[in-house]
Coordinates of C-alpha atoms and ligand atoms in Angstrom, one line a residue:
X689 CA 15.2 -23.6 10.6
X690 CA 17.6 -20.6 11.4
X691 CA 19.0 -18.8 8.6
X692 CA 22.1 -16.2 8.1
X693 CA 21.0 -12.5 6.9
X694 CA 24.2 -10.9 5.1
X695 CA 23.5 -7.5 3.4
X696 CA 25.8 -5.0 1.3
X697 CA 25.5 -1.7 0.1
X698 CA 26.5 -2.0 -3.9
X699 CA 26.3 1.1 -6.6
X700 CA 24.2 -0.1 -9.6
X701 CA 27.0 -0.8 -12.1
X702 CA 28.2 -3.0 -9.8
X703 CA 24.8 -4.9 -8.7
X704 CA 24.4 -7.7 -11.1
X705 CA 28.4 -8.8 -10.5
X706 CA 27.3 -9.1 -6.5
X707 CA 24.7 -11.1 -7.2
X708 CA 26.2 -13.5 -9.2
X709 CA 29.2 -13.2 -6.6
X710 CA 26.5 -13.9 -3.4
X711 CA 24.2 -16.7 -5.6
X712 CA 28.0 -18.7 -6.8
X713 CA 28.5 -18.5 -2.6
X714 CA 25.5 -20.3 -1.8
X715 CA 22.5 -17.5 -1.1
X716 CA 19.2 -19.3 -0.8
X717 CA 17.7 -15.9 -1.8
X718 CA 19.2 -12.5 -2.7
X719 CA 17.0 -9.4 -2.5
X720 CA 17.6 -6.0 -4.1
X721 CA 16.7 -2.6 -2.2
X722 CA 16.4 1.0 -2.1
X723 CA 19.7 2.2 -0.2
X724 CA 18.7 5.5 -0.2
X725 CA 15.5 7.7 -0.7
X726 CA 15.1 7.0 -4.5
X727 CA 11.3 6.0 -5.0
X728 CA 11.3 3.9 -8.9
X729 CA 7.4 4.2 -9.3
X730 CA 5.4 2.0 -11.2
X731 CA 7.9 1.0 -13.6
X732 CA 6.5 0.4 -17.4
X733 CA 6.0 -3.2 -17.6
X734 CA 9.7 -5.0 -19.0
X735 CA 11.7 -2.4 -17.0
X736 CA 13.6 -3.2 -14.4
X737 CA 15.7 0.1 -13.2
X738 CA 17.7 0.2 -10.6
X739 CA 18.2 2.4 -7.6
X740 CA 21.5 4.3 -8.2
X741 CA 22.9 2.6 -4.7
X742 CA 21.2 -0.7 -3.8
X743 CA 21.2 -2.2 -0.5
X744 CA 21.5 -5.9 -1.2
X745 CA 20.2 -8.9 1.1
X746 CA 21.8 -12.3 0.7
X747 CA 20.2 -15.3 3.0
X748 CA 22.1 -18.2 3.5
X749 CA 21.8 -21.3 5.7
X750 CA 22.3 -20.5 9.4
X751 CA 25.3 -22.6 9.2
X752 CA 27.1 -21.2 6.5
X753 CA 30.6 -19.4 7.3
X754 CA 30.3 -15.6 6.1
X755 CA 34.1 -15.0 6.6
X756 CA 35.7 -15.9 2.9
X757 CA 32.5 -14.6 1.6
X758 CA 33.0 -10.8 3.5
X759 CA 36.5 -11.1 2.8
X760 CA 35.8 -11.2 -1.1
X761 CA 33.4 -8.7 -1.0
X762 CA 35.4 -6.4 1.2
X763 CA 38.6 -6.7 -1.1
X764 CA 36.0 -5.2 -4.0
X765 CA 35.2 -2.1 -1.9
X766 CA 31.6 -3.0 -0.7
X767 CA 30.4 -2.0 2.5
X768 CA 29.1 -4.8 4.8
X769 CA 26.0 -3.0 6.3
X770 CA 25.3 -6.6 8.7
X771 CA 25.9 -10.1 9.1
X772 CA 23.2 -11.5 11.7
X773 CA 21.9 -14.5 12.6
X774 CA 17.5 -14.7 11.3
X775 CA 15.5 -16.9 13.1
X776 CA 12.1 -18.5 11.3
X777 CA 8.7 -16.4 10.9
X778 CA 6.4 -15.6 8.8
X779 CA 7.9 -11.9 7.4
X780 CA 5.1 -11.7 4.4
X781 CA 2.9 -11.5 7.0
X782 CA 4.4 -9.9 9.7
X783 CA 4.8 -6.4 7.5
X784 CA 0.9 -6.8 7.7
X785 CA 0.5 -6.4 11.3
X786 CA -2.4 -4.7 12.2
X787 CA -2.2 -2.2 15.6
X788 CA -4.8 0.0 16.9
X789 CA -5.4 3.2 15.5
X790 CA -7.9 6.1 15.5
X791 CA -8.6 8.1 12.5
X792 CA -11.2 10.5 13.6
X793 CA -14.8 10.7 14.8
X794 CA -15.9 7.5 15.9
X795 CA -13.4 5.3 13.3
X796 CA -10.8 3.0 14.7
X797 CA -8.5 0.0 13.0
X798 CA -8.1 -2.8 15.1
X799 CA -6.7 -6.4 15.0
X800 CA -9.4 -8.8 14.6
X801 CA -9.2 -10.1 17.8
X802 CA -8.8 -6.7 19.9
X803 CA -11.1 -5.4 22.3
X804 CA -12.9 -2.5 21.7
X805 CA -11.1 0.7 22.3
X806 CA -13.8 2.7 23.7
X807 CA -17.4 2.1 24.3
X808 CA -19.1 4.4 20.8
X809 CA -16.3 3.1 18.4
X810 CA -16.8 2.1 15.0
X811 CA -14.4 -0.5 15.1
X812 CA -13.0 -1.8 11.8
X813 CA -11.3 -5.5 12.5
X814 CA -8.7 -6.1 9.8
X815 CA -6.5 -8.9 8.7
X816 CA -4.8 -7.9 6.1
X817 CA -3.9 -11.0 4.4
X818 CA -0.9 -10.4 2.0
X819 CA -2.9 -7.2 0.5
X820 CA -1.9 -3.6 1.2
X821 CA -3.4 -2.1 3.3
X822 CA -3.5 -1.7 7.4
X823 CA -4.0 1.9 8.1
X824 CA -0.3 2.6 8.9
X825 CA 1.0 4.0 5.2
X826 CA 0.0 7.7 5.6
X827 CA -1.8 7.2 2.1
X828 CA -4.5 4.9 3.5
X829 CA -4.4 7.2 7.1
X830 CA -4.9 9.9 4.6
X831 CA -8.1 8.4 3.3
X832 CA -9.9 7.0 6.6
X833 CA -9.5 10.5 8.0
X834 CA -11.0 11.6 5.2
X835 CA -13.9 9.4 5.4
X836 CA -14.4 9.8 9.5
X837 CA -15.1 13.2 8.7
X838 CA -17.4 12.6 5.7
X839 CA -18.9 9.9 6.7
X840 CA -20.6 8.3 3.3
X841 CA -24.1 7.4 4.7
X842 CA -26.5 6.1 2.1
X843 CA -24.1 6.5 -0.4
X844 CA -22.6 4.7 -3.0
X845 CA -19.2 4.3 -3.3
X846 CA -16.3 2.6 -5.5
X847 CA -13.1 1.4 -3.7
X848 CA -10.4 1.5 -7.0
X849 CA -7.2 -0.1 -6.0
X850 CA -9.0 -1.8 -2.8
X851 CA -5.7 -3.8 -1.3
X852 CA -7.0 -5.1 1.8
X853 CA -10.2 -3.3 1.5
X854 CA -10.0 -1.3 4.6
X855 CA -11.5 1.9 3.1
X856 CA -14.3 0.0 1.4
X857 CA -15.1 -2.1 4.5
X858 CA -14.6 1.7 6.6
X859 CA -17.1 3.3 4.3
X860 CA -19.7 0.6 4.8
X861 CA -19.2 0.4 8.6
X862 CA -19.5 4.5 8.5
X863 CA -23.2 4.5 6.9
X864 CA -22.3 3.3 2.6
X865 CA -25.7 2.2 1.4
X866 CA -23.0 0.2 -1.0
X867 CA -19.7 -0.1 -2.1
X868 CA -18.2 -1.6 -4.9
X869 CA -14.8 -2.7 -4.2
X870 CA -11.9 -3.3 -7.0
X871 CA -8.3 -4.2 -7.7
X872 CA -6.3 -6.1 -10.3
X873 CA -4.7 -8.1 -7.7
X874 CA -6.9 -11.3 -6.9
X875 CA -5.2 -11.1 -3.3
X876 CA -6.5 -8.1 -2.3
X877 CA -10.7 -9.1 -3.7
X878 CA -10.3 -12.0 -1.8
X879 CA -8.7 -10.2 1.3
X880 CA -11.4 -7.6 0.7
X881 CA -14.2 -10.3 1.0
X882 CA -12.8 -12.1 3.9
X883 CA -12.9 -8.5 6.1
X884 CA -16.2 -7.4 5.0
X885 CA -17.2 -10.6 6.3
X886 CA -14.9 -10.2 9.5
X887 CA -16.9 -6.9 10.0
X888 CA -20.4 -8.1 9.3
X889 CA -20.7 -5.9 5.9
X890 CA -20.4 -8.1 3.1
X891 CA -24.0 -7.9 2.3
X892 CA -22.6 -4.0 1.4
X893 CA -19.4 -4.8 -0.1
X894 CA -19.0 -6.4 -3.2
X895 CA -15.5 -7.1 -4.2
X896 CA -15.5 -7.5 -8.3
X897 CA -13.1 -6.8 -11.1
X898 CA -12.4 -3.4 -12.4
X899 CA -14.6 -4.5 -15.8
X900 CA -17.3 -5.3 -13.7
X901 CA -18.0 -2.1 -11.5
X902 CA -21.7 -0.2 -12.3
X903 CA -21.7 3.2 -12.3
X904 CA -22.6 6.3 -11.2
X905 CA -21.7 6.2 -8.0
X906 CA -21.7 9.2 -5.1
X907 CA -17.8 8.4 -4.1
X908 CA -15.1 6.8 -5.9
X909 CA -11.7 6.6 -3.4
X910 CA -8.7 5.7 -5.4
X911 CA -5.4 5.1 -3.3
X912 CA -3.1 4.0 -5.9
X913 CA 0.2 5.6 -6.9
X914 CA -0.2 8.9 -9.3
X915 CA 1.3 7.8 -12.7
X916 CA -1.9 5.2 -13.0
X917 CA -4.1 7.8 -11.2
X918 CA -3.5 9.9 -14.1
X919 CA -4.1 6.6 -16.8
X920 CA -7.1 6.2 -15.0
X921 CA -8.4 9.4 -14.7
X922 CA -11.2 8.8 -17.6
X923 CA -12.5 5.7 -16.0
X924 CA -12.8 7.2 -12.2
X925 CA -14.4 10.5 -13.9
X926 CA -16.9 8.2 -15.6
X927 CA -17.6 6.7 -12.6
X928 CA -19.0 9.6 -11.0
X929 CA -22.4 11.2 -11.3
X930 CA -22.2 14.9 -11.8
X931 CA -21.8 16.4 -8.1
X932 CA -20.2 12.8 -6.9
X933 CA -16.9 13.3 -5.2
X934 CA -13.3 11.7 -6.4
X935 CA -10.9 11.1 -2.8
X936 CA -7.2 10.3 -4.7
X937 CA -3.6 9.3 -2.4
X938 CA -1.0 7.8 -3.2
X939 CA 0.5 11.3 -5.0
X940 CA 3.7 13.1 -3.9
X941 CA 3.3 16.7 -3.4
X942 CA 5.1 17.0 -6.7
X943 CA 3.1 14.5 -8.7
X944 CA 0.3 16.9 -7.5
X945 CA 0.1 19.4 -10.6
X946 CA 0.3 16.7 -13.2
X947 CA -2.6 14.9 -11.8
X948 CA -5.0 18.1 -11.0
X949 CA -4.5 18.6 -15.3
X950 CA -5.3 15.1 -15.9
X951 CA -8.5 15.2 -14.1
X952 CA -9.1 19.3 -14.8
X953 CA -11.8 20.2 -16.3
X954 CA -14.4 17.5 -15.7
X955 CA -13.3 17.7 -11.7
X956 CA -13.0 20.5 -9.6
X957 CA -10.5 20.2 -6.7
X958 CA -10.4 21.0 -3.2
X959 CA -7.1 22.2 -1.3
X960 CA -5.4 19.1 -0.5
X961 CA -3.7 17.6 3.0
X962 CA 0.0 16.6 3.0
X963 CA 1.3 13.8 5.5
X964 CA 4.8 12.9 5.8
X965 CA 5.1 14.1 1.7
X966 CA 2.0 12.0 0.7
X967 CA -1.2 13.9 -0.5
X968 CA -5.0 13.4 0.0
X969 CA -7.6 15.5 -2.3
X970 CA -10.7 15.7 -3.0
X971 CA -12.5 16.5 -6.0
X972 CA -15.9 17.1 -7.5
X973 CA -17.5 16.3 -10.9
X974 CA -19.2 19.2 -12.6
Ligands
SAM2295 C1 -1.6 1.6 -2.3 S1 -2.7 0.2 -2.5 C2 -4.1 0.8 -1.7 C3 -4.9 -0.3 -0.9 C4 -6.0 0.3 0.0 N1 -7.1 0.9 -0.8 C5 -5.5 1.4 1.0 O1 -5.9 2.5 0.9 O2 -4.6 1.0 1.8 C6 -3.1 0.3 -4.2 C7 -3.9 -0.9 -4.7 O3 -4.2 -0.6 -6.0 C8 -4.1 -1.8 -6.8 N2 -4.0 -1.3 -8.2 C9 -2.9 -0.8 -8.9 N3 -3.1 -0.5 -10.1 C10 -4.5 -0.8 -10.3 C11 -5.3 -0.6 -11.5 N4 -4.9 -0.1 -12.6 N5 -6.6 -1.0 -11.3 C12 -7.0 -1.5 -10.1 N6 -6.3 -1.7 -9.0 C13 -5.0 -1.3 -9.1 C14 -3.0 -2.5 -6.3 O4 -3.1 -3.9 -6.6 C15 -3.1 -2.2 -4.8 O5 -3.9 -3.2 -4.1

């Protein structure tokens, strides 16, 4: 089935009116976004702020006439930003496409199907299932760089926040004795199992729920966004033995004070990397 894709640009006062406005038309679905470059990050649970301009999609049948519909919403002042014809796919999936990358060393992500990119690589196969995680976000580029230059042999190490499982399944392809790989998302253990499996590691990767982790560990990697970072900070320190090293992304350079407090003094940090805003840093238990 073909379907229409209508979106509008709406300030927040005037968001919940649209919607009622596009739903009373006849949208199949109507999806609220970010119109500019206003991060909300990990709202308390039971809010639901807003962006203060939203850029609202509205899908409707492909046969439906937009016209009366534009008209309307033109005669309120809204900015039509497209009106475009959307054929069927699968789009859950296709934001999880997986392309060839090299991080460093000897690590490469590939597609599970691709050949090998050179003839020494240590090729990690991914599908990322509907988990986060394929290497592209500079917060998970961040970390495999990381770990192709410290490559954890004979260690063991805790993936916190493991998405797709791409840095557990990349530590255990880089040497891990073991790793321990966690997230409150169901999705992402079972995605997490399936590509330790795809890369012939799951007898080193355990995927488990947060309460059921053992500890210490050598390496604890935590890619998750700063405000929990910093509610988790007593559960990663205790997860470390003394000299065992904390990798955290997912910050904003100016998330990075309020974190380094929230871990300081049972960790001693290293000077951090910055891509594209996003910080990576490293820190070691006293
Ligand atoms: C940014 S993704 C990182 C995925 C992957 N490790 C990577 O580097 O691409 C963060 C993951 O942390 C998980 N997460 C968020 N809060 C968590 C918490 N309190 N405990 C465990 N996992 C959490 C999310 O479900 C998500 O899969």
């Amino acid at each position: 089935m073909d379907w229409l894709n209508i979106e509008f640009l709406a300030p927040a006062m005037r968001h919940a009116h649209v919607c009622d406005l596009l739903e009373a038309a006849g949208a199949l679905a109507v999806t609220s976004l970010d119109a500019a470059d206003c991060p909300v990050l990990e709202p308390a649970p039971g809010q639901t702020p807003l962006w203060p301009e939203v850029r609202v999609v509205a899908l409707f049948a492909g046969d439906y006439d937009p016209q009366p519909l534009q008209a309307l919403l033109r005669a309120g002042g809204l900015v039509a930003v497209s009106c475009e014809p959307l054929t069927d796919d699968d789009w859950v999936r296709r934001g999880q496409d997986v392309t060839v990358r090299h991080f460093g060393g000897r690590l490469w992500v590939c597609p599970a199907d691709a050949p090998a990119p050179a003839p020494d690589a240590c090729v990690l196969r991914l599908d990322a299932g509907l988990a986060f995680g394929t290497g592209s976000h500079p917060t998970t580029a961040g970390c495999l760089r990381w770990l192709a230059e410290h490559p954890p042999r004979h260690l063991e190490v805790v993936d916190y926040g493991c998405g797709s499982g791409i840095l557990a399944v990349a530590a255990a392809l880089l040497g891990a004795r073991h790793v321990q790989a966690t997230d409150l998302d169901p999705q992402a253990l079972r995605a997490t199992a399936d590509n330790a499996g795809r890369n012939a590691v799951a007898d080193r990767v355990h995927a488990c729920e947060p309460a059921a982790l053992s500890a210490p560990v050598d390496l604890v990697l935590a890619n998750i966004l700063a405000p929990v970072l910093i509610d988790l900070a007593p559960s990663l320190v205790a997860l470390l033995r003394p000299g065992g090293v904390l990798l955290l992304s997912g910050v904003l350079e100016s998330q990075l004070e309020g974190l380094v407090s929230a871990y300081s003094p049972a960790l001693q940090f290293r000077p951090a990397r910055v891509d594209q805003g996003w910080v990576c840093v490293e820190a070691v238990k006293q």
